[in-house]
mmCIF file of C-alpha atoms and ligand atoms in Angstrom:
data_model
loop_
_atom_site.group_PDB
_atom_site.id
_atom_site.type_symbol
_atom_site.label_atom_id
_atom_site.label_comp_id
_atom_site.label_asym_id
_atom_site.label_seq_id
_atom_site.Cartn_x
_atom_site.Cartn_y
_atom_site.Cartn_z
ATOM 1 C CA UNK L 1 371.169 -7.001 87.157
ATOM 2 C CA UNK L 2 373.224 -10.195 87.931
ATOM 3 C CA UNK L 3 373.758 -12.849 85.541
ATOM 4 C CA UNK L 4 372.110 -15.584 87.347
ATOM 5 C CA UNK L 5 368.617 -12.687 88.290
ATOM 6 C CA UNK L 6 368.834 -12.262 84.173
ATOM 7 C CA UNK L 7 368.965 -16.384 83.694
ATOM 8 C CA UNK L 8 365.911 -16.304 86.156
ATOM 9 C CA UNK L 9 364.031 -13.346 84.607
ATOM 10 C CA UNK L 10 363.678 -15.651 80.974
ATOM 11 C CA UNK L 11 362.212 -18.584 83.597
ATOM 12 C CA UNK L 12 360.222 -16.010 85.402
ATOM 13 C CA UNK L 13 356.781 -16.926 83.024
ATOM 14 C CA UNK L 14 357.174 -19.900 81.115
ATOM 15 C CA UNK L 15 354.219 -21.964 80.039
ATOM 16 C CA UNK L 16 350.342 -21.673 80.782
ATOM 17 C CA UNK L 17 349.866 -19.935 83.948
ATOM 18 C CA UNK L 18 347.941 -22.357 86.604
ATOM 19 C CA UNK L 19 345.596 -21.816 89.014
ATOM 20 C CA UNK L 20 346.997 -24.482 90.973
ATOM 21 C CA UNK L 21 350.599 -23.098 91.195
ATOM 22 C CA UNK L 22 349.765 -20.977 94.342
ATOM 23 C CA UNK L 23 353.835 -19.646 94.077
ATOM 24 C CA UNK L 24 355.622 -19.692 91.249
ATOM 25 C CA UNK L 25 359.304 -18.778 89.962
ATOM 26 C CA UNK L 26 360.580 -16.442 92.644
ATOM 27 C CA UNK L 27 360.961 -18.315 95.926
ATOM 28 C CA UNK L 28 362.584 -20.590 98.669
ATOM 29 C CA UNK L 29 359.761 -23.163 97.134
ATOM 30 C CA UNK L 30 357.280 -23.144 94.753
ATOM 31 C CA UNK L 31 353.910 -23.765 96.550
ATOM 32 C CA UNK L 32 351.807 -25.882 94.584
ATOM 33 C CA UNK L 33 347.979 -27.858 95.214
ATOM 34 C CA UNK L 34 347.574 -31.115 93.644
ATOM 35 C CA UNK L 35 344.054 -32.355 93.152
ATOM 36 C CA UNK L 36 342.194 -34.184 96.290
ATOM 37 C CA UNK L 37 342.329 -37.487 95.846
ATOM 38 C CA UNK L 38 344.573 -38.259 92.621
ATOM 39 C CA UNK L 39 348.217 -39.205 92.996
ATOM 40 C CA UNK L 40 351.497 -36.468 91.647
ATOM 41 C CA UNK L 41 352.872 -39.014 89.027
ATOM 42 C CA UNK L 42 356.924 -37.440 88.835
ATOM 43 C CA UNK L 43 359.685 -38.293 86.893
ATOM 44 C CA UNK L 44 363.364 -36.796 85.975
ATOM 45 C CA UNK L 45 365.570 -36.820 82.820
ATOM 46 C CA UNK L 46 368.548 -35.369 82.138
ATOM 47 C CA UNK L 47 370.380 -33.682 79.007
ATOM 48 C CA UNK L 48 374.169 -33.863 78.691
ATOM 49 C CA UNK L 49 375.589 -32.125 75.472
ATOM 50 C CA UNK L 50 377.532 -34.747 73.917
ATOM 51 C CA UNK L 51 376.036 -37.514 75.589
ATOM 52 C CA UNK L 52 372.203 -36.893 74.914
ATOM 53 C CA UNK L 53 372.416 -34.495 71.793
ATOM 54 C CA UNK L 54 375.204 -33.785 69.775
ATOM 55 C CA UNK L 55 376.693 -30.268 70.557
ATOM 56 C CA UNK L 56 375.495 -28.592 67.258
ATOM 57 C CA UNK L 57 372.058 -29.220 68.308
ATOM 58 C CA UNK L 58 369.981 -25.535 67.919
ATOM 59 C CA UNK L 59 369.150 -24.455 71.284
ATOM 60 C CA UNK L 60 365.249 -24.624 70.374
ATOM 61 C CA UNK L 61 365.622 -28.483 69.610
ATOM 62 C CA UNK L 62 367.626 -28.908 73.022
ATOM 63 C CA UNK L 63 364.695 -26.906 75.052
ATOM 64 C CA UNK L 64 361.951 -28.897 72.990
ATOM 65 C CA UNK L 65 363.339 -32.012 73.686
ATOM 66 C CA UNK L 66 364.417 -32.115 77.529
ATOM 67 C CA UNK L 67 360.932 -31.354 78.204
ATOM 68 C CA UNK L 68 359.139 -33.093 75.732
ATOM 69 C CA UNK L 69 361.147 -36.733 76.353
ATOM 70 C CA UNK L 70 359.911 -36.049 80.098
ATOM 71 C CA UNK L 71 356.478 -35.458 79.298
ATOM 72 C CA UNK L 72 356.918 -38.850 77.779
ATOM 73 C CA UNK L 73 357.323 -40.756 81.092
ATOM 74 C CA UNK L 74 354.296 -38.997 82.125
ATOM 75 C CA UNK L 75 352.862 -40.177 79.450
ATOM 76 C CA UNK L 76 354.030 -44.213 79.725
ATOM 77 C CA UNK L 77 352.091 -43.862 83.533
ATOM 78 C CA UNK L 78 349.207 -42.358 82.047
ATOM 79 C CA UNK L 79 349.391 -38.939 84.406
ATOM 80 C CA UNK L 80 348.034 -35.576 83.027
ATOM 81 C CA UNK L 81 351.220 -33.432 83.228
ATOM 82 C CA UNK L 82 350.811 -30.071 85.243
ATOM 83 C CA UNK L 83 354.311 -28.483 86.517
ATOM 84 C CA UNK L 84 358.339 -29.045 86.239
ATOM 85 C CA UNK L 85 360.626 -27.688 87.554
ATOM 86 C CA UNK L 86 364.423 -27.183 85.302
ATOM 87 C CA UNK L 87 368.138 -27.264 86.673
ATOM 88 C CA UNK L 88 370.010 -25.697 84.159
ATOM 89 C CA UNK L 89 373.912 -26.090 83.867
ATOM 90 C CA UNK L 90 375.421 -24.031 81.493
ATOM 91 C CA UNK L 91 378.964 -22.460 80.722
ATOM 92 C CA UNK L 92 377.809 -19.254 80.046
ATOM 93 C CA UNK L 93 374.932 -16.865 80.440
ATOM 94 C CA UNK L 94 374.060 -16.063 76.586
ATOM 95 C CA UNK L 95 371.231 -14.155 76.130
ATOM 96 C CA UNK L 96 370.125 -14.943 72.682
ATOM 97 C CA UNK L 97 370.850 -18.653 73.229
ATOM 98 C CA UNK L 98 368.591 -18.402 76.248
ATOM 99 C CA UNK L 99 365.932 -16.825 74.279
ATOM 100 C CA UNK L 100 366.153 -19.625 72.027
ATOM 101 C CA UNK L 101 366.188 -22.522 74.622
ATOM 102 C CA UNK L 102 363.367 -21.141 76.696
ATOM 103 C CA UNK L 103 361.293 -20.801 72.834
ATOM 104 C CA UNK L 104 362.035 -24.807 72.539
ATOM 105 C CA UNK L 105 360.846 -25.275 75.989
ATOM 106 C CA UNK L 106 357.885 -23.359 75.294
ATOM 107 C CA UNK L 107 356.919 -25.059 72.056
ATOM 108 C CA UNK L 108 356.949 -28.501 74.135
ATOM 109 C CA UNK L 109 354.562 -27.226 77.152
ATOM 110 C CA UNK L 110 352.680 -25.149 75.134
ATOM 111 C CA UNK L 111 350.261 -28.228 73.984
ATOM 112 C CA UNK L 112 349.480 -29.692 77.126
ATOM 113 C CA UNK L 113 349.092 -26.259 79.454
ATOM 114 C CA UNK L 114 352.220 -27.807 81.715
ATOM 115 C CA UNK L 115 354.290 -24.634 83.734
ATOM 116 C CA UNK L 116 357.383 -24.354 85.221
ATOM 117 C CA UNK L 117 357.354 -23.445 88.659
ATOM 118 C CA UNK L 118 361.057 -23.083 90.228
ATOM 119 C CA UNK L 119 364.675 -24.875 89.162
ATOM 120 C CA UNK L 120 368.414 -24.338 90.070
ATOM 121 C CA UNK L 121 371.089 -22.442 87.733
ATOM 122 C CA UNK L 122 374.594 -23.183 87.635
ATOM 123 C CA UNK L 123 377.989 -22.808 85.481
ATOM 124 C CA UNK L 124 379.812 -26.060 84.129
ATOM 125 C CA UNK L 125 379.251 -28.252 81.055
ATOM 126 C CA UNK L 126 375.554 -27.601 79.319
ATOM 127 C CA UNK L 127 373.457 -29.730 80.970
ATOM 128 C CA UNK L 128 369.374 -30.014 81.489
ATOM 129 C CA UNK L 129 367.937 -31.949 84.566
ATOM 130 C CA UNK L 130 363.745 -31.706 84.268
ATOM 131 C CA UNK L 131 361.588 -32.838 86.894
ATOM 132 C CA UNK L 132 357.777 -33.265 85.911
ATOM 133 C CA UNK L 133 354.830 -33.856 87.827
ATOM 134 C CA UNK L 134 351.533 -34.777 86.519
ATOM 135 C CA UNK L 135 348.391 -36.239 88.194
ATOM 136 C CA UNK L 136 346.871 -39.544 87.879
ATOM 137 C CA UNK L 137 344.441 -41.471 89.924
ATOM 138 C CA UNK L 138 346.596 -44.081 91.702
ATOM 139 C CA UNK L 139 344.290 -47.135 90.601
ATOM 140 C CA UNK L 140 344.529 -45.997 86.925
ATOM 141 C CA UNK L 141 348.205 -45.402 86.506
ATOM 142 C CA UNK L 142 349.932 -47.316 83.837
ATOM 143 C CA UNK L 143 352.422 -49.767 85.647
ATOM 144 C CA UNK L 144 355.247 -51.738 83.978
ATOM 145 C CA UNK L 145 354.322 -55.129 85.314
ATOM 146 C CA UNK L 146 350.791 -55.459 84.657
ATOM 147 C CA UNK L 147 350.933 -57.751 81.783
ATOM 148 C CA UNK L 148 349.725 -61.020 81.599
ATOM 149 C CA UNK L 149 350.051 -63.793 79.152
ATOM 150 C CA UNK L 150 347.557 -63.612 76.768
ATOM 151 C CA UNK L 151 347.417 -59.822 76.632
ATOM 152 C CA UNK L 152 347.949 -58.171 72.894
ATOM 153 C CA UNK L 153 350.927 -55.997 72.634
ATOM 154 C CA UNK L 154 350.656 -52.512 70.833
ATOM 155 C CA UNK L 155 352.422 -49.388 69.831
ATOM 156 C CA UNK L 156 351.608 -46.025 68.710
ATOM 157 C CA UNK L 157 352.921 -43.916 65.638
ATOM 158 C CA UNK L 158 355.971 -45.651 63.885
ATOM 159 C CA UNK L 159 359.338 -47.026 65.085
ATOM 160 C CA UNK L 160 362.971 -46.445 64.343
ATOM 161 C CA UNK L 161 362.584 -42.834 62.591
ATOM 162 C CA UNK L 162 364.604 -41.443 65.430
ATOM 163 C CA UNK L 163 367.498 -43.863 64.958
ATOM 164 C CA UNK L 164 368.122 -43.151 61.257
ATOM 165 C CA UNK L 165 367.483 -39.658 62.087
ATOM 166 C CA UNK L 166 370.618 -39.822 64.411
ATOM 167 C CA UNK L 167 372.409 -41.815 61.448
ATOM 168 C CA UNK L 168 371.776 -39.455 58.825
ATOM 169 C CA UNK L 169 373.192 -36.330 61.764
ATOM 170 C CA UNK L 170 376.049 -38.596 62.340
ATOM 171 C CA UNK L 171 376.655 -39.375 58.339
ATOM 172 C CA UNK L 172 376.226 -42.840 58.984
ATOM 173 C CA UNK L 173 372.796 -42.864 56.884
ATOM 174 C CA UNK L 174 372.794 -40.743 53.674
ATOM 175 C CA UNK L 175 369.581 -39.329 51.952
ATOM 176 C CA UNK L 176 367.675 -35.384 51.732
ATOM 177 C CA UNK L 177 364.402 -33.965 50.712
ATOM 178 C CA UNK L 178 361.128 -34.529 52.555
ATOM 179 C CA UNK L 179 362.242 -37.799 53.668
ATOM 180 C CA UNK L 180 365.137 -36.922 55.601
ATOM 181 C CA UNK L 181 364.006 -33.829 56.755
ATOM 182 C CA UNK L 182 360.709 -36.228 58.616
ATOM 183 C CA UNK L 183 363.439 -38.156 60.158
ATOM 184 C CA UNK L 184 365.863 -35.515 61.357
ATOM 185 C CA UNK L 185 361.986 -33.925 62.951
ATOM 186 C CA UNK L 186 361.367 -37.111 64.816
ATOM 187 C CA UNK L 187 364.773 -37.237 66.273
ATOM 188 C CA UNK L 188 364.342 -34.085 67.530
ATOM 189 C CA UNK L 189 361.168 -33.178 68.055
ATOM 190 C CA UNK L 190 359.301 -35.852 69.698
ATOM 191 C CA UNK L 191 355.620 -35.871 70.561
ATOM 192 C CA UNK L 192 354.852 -37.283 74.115
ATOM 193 C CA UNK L 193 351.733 -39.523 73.547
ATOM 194 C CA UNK L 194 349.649 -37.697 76.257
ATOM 195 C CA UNK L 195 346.415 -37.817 74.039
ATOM 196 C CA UNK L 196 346.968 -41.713 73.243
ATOM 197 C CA UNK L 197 348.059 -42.091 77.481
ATOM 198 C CA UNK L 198 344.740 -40.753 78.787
ATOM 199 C CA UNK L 199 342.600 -42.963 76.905
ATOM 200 C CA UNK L 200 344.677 -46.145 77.920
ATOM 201 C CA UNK L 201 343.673 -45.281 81.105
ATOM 202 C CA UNK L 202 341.272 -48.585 82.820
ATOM 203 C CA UNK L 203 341.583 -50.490 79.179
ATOM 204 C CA UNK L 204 345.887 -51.117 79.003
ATOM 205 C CA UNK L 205 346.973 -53.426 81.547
ATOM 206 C CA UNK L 206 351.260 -52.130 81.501
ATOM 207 C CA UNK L 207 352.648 -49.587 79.541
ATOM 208 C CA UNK L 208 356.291 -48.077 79.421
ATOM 209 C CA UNK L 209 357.849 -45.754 77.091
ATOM 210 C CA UNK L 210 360.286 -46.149 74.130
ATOM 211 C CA UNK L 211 363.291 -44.442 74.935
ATOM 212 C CA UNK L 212 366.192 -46.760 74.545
ATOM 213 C CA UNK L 213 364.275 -48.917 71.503
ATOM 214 C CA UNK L 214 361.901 -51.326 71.322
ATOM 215 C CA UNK L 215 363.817 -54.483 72.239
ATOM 216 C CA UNK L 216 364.833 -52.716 75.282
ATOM 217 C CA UNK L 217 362.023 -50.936 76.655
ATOM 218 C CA UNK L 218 360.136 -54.147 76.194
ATOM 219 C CA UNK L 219 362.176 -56.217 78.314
ATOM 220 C CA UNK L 220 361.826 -54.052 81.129
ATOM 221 C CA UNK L 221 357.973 -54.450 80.539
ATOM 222 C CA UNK L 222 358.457 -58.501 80.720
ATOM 223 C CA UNK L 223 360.646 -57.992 83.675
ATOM 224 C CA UNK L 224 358.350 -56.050 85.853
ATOM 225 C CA UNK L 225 355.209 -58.651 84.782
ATOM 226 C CA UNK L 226 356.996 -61.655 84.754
ATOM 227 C CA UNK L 227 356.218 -63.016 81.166
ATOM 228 C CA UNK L 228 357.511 -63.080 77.740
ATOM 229 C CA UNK L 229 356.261 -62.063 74.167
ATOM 230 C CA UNK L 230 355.802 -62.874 70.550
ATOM 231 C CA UNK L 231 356.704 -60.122 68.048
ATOM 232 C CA UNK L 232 355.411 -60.079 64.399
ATOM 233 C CA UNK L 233 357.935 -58.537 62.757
ATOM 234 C CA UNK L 234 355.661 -57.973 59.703
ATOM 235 C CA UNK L 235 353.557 -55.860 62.019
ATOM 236 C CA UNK L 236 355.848 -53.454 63.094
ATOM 237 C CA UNK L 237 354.996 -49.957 61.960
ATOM 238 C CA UNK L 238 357.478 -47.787 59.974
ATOM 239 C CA UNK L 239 356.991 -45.080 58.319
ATOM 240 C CA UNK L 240 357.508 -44.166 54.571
ATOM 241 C CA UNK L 241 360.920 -42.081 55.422
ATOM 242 C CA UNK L 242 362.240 -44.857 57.009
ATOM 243 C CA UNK L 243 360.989 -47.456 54.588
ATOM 244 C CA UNK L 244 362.734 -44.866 51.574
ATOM 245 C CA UNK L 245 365.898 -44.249 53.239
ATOM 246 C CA UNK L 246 366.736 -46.999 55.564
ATOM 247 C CA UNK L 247 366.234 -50.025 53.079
ATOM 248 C CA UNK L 248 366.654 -53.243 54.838
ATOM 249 C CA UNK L 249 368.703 -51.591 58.234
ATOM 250 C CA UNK L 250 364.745 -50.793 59.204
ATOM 251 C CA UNK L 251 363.106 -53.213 60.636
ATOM 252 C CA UNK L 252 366.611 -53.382 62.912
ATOM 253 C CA UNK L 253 365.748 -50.173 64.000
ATOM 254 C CA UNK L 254 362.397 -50.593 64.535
ATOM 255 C CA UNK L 255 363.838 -53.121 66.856
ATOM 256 C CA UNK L 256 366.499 -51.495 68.747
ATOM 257 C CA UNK L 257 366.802 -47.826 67.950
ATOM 258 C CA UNK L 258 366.136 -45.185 70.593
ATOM 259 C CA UNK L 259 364.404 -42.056 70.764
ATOM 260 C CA UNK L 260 361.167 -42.613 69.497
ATOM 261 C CA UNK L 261 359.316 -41.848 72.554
ATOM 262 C CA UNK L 262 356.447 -44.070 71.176
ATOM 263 C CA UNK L 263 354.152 -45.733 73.999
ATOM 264 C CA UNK L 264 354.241 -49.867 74.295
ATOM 265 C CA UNK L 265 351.384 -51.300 75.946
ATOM 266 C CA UNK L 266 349.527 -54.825 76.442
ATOM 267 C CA UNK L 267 345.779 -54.559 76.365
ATOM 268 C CA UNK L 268 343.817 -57.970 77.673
ATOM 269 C CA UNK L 269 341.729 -59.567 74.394
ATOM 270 C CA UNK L 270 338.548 -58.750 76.033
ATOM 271 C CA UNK L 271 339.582 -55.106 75.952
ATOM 272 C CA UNK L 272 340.881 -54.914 72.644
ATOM 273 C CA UNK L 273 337.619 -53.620 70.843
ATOM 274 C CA UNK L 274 337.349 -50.834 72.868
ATOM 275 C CA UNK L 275 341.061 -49.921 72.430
ATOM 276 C CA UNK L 276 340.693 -49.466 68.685
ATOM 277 C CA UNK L 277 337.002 -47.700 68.824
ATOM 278 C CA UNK L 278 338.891 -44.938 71.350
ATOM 279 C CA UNK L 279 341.945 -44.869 69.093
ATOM 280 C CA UNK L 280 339.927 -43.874 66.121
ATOM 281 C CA UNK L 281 340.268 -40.048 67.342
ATOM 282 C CA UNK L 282 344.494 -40.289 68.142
ATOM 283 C CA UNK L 283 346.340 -38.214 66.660
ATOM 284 C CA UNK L 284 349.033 -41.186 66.446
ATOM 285 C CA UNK L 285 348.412 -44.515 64.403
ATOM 286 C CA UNK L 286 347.997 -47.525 66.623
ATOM 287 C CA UNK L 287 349.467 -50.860 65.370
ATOM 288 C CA UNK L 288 349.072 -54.654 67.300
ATOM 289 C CA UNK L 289 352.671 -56.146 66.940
ATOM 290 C CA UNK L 290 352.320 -58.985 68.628
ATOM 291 C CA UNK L 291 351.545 -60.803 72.160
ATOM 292 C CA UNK L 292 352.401 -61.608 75.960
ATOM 293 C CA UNK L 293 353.733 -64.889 76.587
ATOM 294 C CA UNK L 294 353.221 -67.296 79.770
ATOM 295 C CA UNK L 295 356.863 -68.429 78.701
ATOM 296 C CA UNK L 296 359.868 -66.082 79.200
ATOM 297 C CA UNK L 297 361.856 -64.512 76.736
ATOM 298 C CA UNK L 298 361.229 -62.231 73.292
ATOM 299 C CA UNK L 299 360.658 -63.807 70.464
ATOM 300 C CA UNK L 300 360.161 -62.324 66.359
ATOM 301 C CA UNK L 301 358.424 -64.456 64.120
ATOM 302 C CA UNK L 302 359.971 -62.793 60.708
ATOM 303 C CA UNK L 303 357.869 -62.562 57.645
ATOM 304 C CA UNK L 304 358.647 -66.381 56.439
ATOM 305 C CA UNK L 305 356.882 -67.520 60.000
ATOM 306 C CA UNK L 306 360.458 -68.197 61.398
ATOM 307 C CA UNK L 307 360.827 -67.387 64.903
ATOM 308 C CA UNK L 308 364.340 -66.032 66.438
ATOM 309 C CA UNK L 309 364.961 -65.213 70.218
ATOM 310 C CA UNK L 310 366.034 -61.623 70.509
ATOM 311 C CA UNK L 311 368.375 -60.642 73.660
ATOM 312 C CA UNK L 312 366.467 -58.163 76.070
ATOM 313 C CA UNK L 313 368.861 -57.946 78.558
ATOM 314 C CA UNK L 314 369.656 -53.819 79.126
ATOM 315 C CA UNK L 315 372.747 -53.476 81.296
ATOM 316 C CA UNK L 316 372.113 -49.269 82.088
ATOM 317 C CA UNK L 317 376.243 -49.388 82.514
ATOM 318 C CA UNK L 318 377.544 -50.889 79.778
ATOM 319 C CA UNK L 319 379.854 -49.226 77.250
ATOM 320 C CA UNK L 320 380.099 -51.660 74.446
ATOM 321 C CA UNK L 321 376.594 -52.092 73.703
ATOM 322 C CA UNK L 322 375.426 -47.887 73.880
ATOM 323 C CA UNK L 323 374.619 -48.334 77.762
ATOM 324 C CA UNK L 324 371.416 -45.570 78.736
ATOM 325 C CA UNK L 325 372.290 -42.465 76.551
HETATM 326 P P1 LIG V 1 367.966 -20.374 96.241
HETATM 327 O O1 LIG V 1 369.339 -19.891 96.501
HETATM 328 O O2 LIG V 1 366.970 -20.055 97.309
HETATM 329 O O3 LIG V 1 367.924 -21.799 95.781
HETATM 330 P P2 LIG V 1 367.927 -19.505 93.528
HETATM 331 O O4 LIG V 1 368.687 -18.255 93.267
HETATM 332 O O5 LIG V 1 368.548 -20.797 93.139
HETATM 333 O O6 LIG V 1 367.463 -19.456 95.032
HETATM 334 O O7 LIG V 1 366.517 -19.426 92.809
HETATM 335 C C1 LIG V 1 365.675 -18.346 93.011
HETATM 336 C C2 LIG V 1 364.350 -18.620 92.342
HETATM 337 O O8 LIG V 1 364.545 -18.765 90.948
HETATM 338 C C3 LIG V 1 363.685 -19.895 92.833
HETATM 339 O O9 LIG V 1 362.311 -19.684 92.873
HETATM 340 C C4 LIG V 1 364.042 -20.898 91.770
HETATM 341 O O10 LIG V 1 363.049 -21.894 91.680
HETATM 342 C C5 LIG V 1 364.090 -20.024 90.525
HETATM 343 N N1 LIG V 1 365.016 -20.552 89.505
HETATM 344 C C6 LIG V 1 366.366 -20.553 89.503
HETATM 345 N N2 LIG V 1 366.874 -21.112 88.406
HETATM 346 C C7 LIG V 1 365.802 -21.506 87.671
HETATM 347 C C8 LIG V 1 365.645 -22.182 86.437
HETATM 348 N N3 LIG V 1 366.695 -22.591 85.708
HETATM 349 N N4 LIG V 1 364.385 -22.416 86.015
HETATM 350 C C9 LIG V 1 363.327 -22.037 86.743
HETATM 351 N N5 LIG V 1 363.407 -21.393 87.899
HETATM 352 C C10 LIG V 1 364.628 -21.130 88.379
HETATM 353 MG MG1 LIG V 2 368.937 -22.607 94.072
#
């Protein structure tokens, strides 16, 4: 057996099998039937070792994550994911590192019955490229520039744990026990908010995810509606690890660390009631951090009631401030 027929044999059955994958791994194509009348929602990221994950990362973590952090973006549109598909650059064909990858990648589609139906394998630096595809009726998808001013602007789970998780790999951030074990998790082992996502659906008016921090992610949501906000820094959510270990470099990353894969979204006032009666059953907390504005810009009002402009601006290319990771 080839090297490349082995590589395909451990994608050969991976994830729930679906009735609506008419052909599978094995093909020119995968053949595939999308539900009548809903839109295919679809979305790519890709993995570089030493760009995206540091290159002791275990294999399961790397397979979790490249499919989990895509799941994500299905999640920020508010699709239901079904399929993806996996181009897989790698240096060598290792069987028990495979074994291991594909287990990550299982543990991630596992949850939400998603299959992988075809993908490309080649030789050269370790790299994952995941496409996803998910469903969504087009009039209830979950835009970026739906907000408008007025509109209350929340979160779910807690913010920053990934960044001092990457600290504490990097040995920039010191700490162990429970606490830096729940931050290491949340670095690697996000959980796409697919639960929180379907029940935003007709109630959140924009909604991106949080992949390059707070700060960040937001300003693409102001771009895209043409408005501002008000953040209350007091409101932000963190979590007891990174209240323990982080001290007073939190709240920072609350603001501007990546990774967390949290969902922002703006709900209009009149909708806010039944926002919080629906996320009574998430599994993730939800937390109101602050506002839309008519004016432009993002402010934080800290906890003394002072207000300070924070920079938005995200320049993708740029190498002095981190750039898109
Ligand atoms: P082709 O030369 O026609 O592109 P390939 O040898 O690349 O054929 O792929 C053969 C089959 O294996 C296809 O169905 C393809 O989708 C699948 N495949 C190849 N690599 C992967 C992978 N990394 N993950 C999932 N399926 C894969
Ligand atoms: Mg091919």
């Amino acid at each position: 057996m080839s090297e490349f027929a082995l590589i395909r044999q451990h994608f050969a059955r991976l994830g729930s099998g679906r009735g609506d994958v008419l052909l599978g791994v094995g093909d020119d194509c995968a053949l595939l039937a999308p539900p009548a009348g809903q839109a295919l929602a679809v979305s790519t990221d890709t993995l570089i070792e030493g760009v995206h994950f540091p290159p002791a990362t275990s294999p399961e973590a790397v397979g979790y994550k490249a499919l989990a952090v895509n799941l994500s973006d299905l999640a920020a549109m508010a699709a239901e994911p079904a399929w993806f598909t996996l181009a897989l650059t790698l240096p060598d064909a290792d069987a028990g590192w495979l074994q291991r990858f594909t287990g990550g990648l299982s543990a991630a589609a596992a949850p939400w019955g998603v299959q992988l139906v075809g993908g490309d394998t080649t030789r050269g630096s370790l790299t994952i490229g995941i496409t996803v595809f998910g469903f969504v009726p087009a009039e209830q998808a979950l835009r970026r520039g739906g907000a408008q001013p007025g509109d209350r602007l929340f979160v779910t789970g807690t913010l920053g744990d990934a960044a001092a998780g990457l600290a504490l790999w990097q040995g920039r951030l010191h700490g162990d026990g429970e606490a830096a074990e729940t931050l290491r998790e949340r670095l690697q082992r996000p959980t796409p908010r697919l639960v929180e996502a379907r029940a935003l659906r007709g109630l959140a008016s924009a909604a991106i995810d949080l992949s390059d921090g707070l700060c960040g992610d937001l300003g693409h949501l102001l771009a895209a509606s043409q408005v501002g906000a008000r953040i209350d820094q007091a409101a932000l959510p963190l979590s007891p690890a990174l209240r323990s270990l982080a001290g007073p470099q939190a709240v920072e990353w609350a603001l501007r660390g990546g990774d967390d894969y949290e969902l922002l979204f703006t709900v209009p006032p009149a909708r806010v009631a039944a926002l919080k009666a629906r996320a009574g059953a998430w599994p993730s907390a939800l937390s109101e951090i602050g506002e839309i504005t008519a004016r432009s810009g993002l402010a934080v009002v800290d906890e003394q009631g002072v207000a300070r402009p924070l920079q938005t601006g995200y320049d993708h290319f740029a190498t002095d401030s981190g750039g898109e990771r």
